[in-house]
Amino acid sequence: MSKKDLDWANIGFTYMPTDMRYVANYKDGEWGEGTMTADSNVVINECAGILQYCQECFEGLKAYTTEDGSIVTFRPDLNADRMIDSAKRLEMPAFPKERFLEAVDEVVKANADWVPPFGSGATLYIRPYMFASGPVIGVKPSDEYQFRMFCTPVGPYFKGGAKPLTLCVSDFDRAAPHGTGHVKAGLNYAMSLHANVTAHAAGYDENVFLDPATRTYVEETGGANFLFVDKEGNIVIPKSDSILPSITRRSLVYVAEHYLGLKVTERKVALAELGDFAEAGLCGTAAVISPVGKIVNHGEEICFPSGMDEMGPVTKKLYETLTGIQMGTIEAPEGWIRKIV
Ligand code: PLP
Ligand code: COI
């Protein structure tokens, strides 16, 4: 076994099948024993609940090679918990937390040659997901489910890496009031595809989705939470019931308060006040922290003082501290790092 011969520094955020993946089936009211398989194809009934009524949820986390050559994951327990919340909201059986964590370990171990080396700029993205595999034709939850987990090496989510992004305020909503915006269900992403394609076609990197009830507050983008830095250098994060509770954002809040001594406020953030902030960033497993240089609201440009050339200073400090913790160059809070190899 030896590392795959990939151009690690130049891989994008795309799917590349690796050697092994995990699969477990739910039938007759219980989860069966999980196995590892080399088969990357899924064969299901034509009437499976996922194909008819989109009963599915997923997660996203990463494995990193640390400075001392170990392979670790970052807070996988929180992904396990969030997937249980998503499953409950979608009337699916929860996949047990301990089994989720063991599956992450197994998948990463079996694909160790695909974990990008320390310092390469790439990481191993792990995608756990669960879907209704049993047939349903009336609108109801399926009786059968499949849980799977694969991994794929990835580079930066946004082309251009750390170059500030230009976003546009979307005319479409991502989540309905009292809907599913707070859980990680594939249907939320299906909803956002048209907005995404429309924004890209108009030359923007991503959408800013507004609160679905009043369309006056900032929510999140299609795949990341917002984080703003005010003129005093403190952090403001949007509060909403319809955004995904990002593990990266929750970790950054801790890093800001406990490592950098910054004040963090979680509150509603009005679209009308964005021009008052000094820096803006998108945070998520895939996005890490991607700086935002400009937000365009129907022709009106909101330009952050940090500019279009580089990350703002506070965003940069947050980025360096978080990635330092993930890559083992900065000591992590208790329980954040799960060593696999
Ligand atoms: N918001 C959305 C809509 C996402 O898809 C993601 C990605 O998982 C996030 C936020 C960030 O969440 P996390 O930091 O847990 O990856
Ligand atoms: C992640 O960051 O893990 C996500 O699921 C976001 C997705 C848009 C790739």
mmCIF file of N, CA and C and ligand atoms in Angstrom, residues 82 174 184 189 220-225 244 246-248 283-285, ligand 1:
data_model
loop_
_atom_site.group_PDB
_atom_site.id
_atom_site.type_symbol
_atom_site.label_atom_id
_atom_site.label_comp_id
_atom_site.label_asym_id
_atom_site.label_seq_id
_atom_site.Cartn_x
_atom_site.Cartn_y
_atom_site.Cartn_z
ATOM 1 N N ARG A 82 -25.968 15.219 14.257
ATOM 2 C CA ARG A 82 -26.796 15.987 13.318
ATOM 3 C C ARG A 82 -27.526 15.054 12.352
ATOM 4 N N ARG A 174 -34.364 29.284 -0.067
ATOM 5 C CA ARG A 174 -33.773 27.951 0.106
ATOM 6 C C ARG A 174 -34.625 27.074 1.009
ATOM 7 N N LYS A 184 -29.961 18.410 7.313
ATOM 8 C CA LYS A 184 -29.158 18.213 6.109
ATOM 9 C C LYS A 184 -29.826 17.170 5.217
ATOM 10 N N TYR A 189 -31.101 20.853 -1.121
ATOM 11 C CA TYR A 189 -30.093 21.172 -2.135
ATOM 12 C C TYR A 189 -30.733 21.107 -3.516
ATOM 13 N N GLU A 220 -28.157 32.063 4.871
ATOM 14 C CA GLU A 220 -26.898 31.388 4.553
ATOM 15 C C GLU A 220 -26.792 31.238 3.044
ATOM 16 N N THR A 221 -25.784 30.525 2.566
ATOM 17 C CA THR A 221 -25.688 30.250 1.132
ATOM 18 C C THR A 221 -26.152 28.802 0.914
ATOM 19 N N GLY A 222 -26.019 28.303 -0.310
ATOM 20 C CA GLY A 222 -26.476 26.944 -0.598
ATOM 21 C C GLY A 222 -25.685 25.870 0.133
ATOM 22 N N GLY A 223 -24.454 26.188 0.541
ATOM 23 C CA GLY A 223 -23.625 25.149 1.168
ATOM 24 C C GLY A 223 -22.756 25.633 2.307
ATOM 25 N N ALA A 224 -23.067 26.778 2.899
ATOM 26 C CA ALA A 224 -22.221 27.286 3.999
ATOM 27 C C ALA A 224 -22.969 28.340 4.810
ATOM 28 N N ASN A 225 -22.582 28.494 6.065
ATOM 29 C CA ASN A 225 -23.117 29.547 6.947
ATOM 30 C C ASN A 225 -22.299 30.826 6.770
ATOM 31 N N LEU A 244 -28.707 25.646 8.466
ATOM 32 C CA LEU A 244 -28.074 24.433 8.986
ATOM 33 C C LEU A 244 -27.120 24.818 10.121
ATOM 34 N N SER A 246 -24.106 24.726 11.360
ATOM 35 C CA SER A 246 -22.789 24.335 10.850
ATOM 36 C C SER A 246 -21.832 23.971 11.986
ATOM 37 N N ILE A 247 -21.172 22.836 11.833
ATOM 38 C CA ILE A 247 -20.178 22.392 12.824
ATOM 39 C C ILE A 247 -18.946 23.286 12.728
ATOM 40 N N THR A 248 -18.608 23.704 11.533
ATOM 41 C CA THR A 248 -17.477 24.624 11.356
ATOM 42 C C THR A 248 -17.778 25.938 12.057
ATOM 43 N N CYS A 283 -18.592 29.775 6.004
ATOM 44 C CA CYS A 283 -17.920 28.691 6.705
ATOM 45 C C CYS A 283 -18.687 27.385 6.589
ATOM 46 N N GLY A 284 -17.925 26.311 6.431
ATOM 47 C CA GLY A 284 -18.495 24.974 6.304
ATOM 48 C C GLY A 284 -17.369 23.981 6.116
ATOM 49 N N THR A 285 -17.719 22.710 6.154
ATOM 50 C CA THR A 285 -16.688 21.678 5.971
ATOM 51 C C THR A 285 -16.028 21.838 4.608
HETATM 52 N N1 PLP B 1 -24.992 25.276 5.461
HETATM 53 C C1 PLP B 1 -25.257 24.406 4.476
HETATM 54 C C2 PLP B 1 -26.498 24.628 3.678
HETATM 55 C C3 PLP B 1 -24.394 23.341 4.224
HETATM 56 O O1 PLP B 1 -24.635 22.473 3.242
HETATM 57 C C4 PLP B 1 -23.236 23.191 5.004
HETATM 58 C C5 PLP B 1 -22.335 22.071 4.791
HETATM 59 O O2 PLP B 1 -22.350 21.088 5.474
HETATM 60 C C6 PLP B 1 -22.997 24.132 6.018
HETATM 61 C C7 PLP B 1 -23.887 25.153 6.219
HETATM 62 C C8 PLP B 1 -21.800 24.011 6.879
HETATM 63 O O3 PLP B 1 -21.927 23.005 7.841
HETATM 64 P P1 PLP B 1 -20.684 22.245 8.413
HETATM 65 O O4 PLP B 1 -19.760 23.264 8.954
HETATM 66 O O5 PLP B 1 -21.236 21.371 9.470
HETATM 67 O O6 PLP B 1 -20.064 21.494 7.286
#
